[in-house]
Tab-separated table of C-alpha atoms in Angstrom:
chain	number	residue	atom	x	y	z
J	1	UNK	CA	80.735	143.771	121.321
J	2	UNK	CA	80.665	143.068	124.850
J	3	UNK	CA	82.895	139.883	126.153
J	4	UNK	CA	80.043	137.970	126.881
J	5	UNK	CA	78.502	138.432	123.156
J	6	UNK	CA	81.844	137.351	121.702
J	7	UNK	CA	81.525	134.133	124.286
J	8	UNK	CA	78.315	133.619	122.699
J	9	UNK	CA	79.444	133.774	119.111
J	10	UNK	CA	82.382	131.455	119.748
J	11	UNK	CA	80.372	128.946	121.581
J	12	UNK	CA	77.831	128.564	118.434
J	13	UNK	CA	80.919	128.432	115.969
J	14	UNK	CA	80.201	131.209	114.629
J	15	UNK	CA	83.371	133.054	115.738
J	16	UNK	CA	86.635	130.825	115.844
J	17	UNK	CA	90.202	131.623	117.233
J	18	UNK	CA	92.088	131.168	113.811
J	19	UNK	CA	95.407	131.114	113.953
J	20	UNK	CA	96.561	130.971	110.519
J	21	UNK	CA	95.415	130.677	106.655
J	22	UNK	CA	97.515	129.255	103.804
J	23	UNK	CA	97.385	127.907	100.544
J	24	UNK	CA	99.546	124.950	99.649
J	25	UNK	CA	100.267	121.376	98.776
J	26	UNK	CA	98.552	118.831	101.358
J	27	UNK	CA	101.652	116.535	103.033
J	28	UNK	CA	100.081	113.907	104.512
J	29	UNK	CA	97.923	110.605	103.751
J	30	UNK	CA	95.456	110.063	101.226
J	31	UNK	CA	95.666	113.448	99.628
J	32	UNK	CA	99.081	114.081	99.809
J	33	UNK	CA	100.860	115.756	97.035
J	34	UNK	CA	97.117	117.882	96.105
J	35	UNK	CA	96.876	121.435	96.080
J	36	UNK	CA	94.456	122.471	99.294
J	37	UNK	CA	93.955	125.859	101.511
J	38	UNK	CA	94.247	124.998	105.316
J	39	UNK	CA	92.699	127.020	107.783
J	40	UNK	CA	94.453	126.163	111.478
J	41	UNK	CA	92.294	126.659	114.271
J	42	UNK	CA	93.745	127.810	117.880
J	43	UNK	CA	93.494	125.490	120.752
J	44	UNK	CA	94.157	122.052	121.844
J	45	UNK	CA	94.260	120.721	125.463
J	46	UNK	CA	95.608	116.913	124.132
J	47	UNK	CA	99.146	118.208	124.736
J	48	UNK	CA	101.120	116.033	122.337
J	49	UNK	CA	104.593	116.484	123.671
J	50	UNK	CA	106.190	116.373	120.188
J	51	UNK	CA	103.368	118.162	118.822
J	52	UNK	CA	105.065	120.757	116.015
J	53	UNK	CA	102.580	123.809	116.335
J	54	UNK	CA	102.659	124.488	120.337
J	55	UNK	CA	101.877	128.078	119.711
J	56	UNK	CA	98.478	126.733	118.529
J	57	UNK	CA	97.038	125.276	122.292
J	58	UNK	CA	96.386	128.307	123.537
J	59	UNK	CA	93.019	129.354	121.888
J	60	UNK	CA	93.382	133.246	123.436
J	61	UNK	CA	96.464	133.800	121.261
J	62	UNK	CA	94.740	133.819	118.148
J	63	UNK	CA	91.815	136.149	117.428
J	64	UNK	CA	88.318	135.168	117.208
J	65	UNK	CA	87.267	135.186	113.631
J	66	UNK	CA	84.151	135.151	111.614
J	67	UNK	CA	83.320	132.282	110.129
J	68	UNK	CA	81.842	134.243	106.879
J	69	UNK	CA	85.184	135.707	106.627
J	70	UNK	CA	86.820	132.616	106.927
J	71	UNK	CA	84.984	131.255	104.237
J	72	UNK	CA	85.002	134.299	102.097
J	73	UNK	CA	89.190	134.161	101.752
J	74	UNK	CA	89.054	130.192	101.619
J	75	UNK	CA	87.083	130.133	98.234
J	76	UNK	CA	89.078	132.377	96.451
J	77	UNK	CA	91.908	129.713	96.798
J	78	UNK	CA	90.927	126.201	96.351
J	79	UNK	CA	88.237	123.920	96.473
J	80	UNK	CA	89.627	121.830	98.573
J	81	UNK	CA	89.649	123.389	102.457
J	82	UNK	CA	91.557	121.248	105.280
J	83	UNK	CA	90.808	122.291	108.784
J	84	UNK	CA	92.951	121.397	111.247
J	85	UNK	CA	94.745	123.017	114.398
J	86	UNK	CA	95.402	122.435	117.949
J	87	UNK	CA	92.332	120.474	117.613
J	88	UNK	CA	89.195	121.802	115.949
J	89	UNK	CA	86.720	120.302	117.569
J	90	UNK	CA	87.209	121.882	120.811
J	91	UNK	CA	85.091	123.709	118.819
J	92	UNK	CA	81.265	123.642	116.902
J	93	UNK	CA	82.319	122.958	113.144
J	94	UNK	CA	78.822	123.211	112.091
J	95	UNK	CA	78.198	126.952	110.884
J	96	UNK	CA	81.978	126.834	109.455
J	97	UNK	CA	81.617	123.487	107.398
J	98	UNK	CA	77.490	124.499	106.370
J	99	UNK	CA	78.915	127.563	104.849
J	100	UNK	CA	81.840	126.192	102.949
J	101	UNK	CA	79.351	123.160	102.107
J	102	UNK	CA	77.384	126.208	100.402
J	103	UNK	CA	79.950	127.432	98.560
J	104	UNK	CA	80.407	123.793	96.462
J	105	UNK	CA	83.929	123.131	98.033
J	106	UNK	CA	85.644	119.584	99.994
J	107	UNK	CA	85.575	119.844	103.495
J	108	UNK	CA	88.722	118.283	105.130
J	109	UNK	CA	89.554	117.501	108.680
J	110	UNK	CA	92.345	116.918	110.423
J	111	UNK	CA	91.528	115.831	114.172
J	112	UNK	CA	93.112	113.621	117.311
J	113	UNK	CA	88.841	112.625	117.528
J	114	UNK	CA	89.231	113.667	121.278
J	115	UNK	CA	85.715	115.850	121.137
J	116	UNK	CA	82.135	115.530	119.223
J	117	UNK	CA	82.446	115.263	115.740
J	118	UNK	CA	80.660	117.923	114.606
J	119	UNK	CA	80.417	119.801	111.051
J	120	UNK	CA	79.658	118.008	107.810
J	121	UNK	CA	83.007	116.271	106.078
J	122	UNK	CA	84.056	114.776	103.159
J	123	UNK	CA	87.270	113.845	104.559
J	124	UNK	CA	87.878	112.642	107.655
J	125	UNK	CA	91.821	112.221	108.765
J	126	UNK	CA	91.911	110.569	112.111
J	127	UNK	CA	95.320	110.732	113.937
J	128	UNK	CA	94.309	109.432	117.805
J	129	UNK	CA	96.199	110.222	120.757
J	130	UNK	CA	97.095	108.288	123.895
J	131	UNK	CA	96.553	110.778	126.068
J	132	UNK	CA	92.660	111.495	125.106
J	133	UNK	CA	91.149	108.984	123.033
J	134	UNK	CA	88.690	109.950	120.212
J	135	UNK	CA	85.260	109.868	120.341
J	136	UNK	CA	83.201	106.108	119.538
J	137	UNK	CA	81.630	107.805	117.099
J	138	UNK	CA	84.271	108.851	114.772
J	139	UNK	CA	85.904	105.910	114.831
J	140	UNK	CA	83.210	105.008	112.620
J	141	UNK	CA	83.355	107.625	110.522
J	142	UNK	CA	87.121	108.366	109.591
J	143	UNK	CA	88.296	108.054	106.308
J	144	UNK	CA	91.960	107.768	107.079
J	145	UNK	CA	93.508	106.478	110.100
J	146	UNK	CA	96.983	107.957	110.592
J	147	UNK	CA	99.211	106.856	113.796
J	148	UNK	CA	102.275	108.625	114.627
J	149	UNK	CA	105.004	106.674	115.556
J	150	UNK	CA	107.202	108.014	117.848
J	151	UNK	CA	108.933	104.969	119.625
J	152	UNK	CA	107.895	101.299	119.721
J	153	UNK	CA	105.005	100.945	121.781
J	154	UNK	CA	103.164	103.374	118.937
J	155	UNK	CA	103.247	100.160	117.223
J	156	UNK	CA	100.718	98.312	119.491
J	157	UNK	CA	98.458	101.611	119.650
J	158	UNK	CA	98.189	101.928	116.089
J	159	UNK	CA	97.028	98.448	116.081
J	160	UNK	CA	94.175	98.612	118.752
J	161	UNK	CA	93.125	101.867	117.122
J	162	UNK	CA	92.988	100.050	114.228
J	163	UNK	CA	90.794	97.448	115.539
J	164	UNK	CA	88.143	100.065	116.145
J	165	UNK	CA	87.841	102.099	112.876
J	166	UNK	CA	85.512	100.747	110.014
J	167	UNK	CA	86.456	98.548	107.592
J	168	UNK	CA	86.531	100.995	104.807
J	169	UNK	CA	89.101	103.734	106.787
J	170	UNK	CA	92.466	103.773	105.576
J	171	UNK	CA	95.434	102.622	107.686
J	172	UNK	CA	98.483	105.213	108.082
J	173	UNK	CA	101.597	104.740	109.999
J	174	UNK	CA	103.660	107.964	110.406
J	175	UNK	CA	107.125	108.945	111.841
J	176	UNK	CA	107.104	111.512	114.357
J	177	UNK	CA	109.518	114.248	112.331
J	178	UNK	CA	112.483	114.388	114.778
J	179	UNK	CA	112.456	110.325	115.574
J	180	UNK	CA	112.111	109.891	110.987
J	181	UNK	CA	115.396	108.598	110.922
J	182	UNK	CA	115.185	105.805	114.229
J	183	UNK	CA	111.316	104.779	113.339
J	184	UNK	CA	111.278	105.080	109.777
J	185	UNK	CA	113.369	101.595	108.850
J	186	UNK	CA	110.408	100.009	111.669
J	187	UNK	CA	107.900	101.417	110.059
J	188	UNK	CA	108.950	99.810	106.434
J	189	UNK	CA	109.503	96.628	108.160
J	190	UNK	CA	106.364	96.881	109.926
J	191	UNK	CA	104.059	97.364	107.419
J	192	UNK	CA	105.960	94.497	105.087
J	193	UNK	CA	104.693	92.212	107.534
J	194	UNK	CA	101.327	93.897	107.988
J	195	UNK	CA	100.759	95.290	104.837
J	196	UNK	CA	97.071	96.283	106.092
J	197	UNK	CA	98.868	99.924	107.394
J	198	UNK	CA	100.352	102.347	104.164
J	199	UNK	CA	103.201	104.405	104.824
J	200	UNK	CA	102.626	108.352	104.933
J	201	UNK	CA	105.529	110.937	105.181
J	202	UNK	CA	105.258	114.701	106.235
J	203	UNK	CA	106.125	115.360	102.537
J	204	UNK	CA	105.575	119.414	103.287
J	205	UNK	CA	108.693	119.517	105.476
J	206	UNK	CA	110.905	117.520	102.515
J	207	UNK	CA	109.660	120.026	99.748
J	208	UNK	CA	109.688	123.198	102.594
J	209	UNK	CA	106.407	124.081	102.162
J	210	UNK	CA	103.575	125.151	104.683
C-alpha cells in the first residue's frame, strides 16, 4: 500500500492510529464502576497540559489500524466499547461506530467536543477544554458533562459550559489527579451549594486498573 492509499484509508475512517486496546472497569461518570473494553485512539492537538496520556498526541506513533480489526477484537470482550484517546474525533468515527453498531454492542465516547461529532453514540461523555472549545453541536447532544477541575477558575468554566449543554446532560465536576487532594474539599463544597453538578472520581487509578 502506497502512502497515499493509507492517507486515503485514514481520512475515510477506515484506518485509525490506535494506540492501545484493553478490557476493564470504566472509572469515570455515569458508568463508572461497569465492566467496558476501551479502544484509545492516537492524536490530539488540544494539548491539555495535565493531560495523563501525552504519548497519545502524536497520531504517527501509533499504527494505523483497520477498523474491521478493531471491531473484530472489541466484540470478543464486552458489549460495551468506550472510545476515547488524544481526541477521537480528529478523526471520521463513522465506519468504526457503523460496524460496532452492527455487531449489537454500546458505543461510548469520550471527547474534549473540539471537532465534528461524527459516528453514531449511545453515550456521549463531554469533558470541554479551554483551550479549543467543542463543537455547538455536541453541546446538544452530550449525555454527560464532565469538567476537570484543576484550580479555581475551572469553577466558572464548568459553569458556562454548563449553561450550554441540554437540559437532559448530566453535570460532572472532576479533580485533575495530581491537584485531588487541594480541589477535592472545593469540589464537595461546591456542589453542596450547587447540587445541579455530581461528583465523579478517576476510580481506575484508586483500584489500579487501566
Amino acid at each position: 500500500m502506497t502512502r497515499r492509499e493509507r492517507q486515503e484509508l485514514i481520512d475515510k475512517g477506515l484506518l485509525l492510529p490506535l494506540m492501545e486496546e484493553f478490557y476493564t472497569i470504566q472509572g469515570e461518570g455515569y458508568h463508572k464502576g461497569t465492566a467496558a473494553y476501551f479502544v484509545r485512539i492516537g492524536g490530539c492537538d488540544v494539548g491539555c497540559h495535565w493531560c495523563d496520556v501525552k504519548e497519545s498526541w502524536l497520531a504517527e506513533l501509533h499504527p494505523p489500524t483497520e477498523t474491521v480489526k478493531i471491531v473484530a477484537n472489541a466484540i470478543k470482550y464486552s458489549k460495551t466499547i468506550v472510545v476515547t484517546g488524544g481526541e477521537p474525533l480528529t478523526w471520521d468515527m463513522g465506519p468504526l461506530t457503523e460496524q460496532l453498531k452492527a455487531k449489537g454492542v454500546q458505543t461510548h465516547i469520550e471527547t474534549s467536543g473540539a471537532y465534528k461529532l461524527t459516528g453514531v453514540w449511545d453515550w456521549i461523555c463531554l469533558s470541554p477544554k479551554k483551550v479549543k472549545l467543542p463543537t455547538e453541536e455536541i453541546y446538544l447532544k452530550a449525555h454527560e458533562l464532565k469538567c476537570i477541575i484543576y484550580n479555581k477558575d475551572d469553577f466558572r468554566f464548568a459553569e458556562e459550559q454548563a449553561s450550554k449543554v441540554n437540559k437532559d446532560c448530566i453535570l460532572y465536576l472532576q479533580p485533575e489527579w495530581s491537584k485531588r487532594e487541594k480541589m477535592m474539599p472545593q469540589i464537595v463544597d461546591y456542589v453542596m451549594a450547587n447540587p445541579k453538578w455530581k461528583v465523579s472520581l478517576q476510580t481506575h487509578k484508586y483500584l489500579n486498573i487501566p
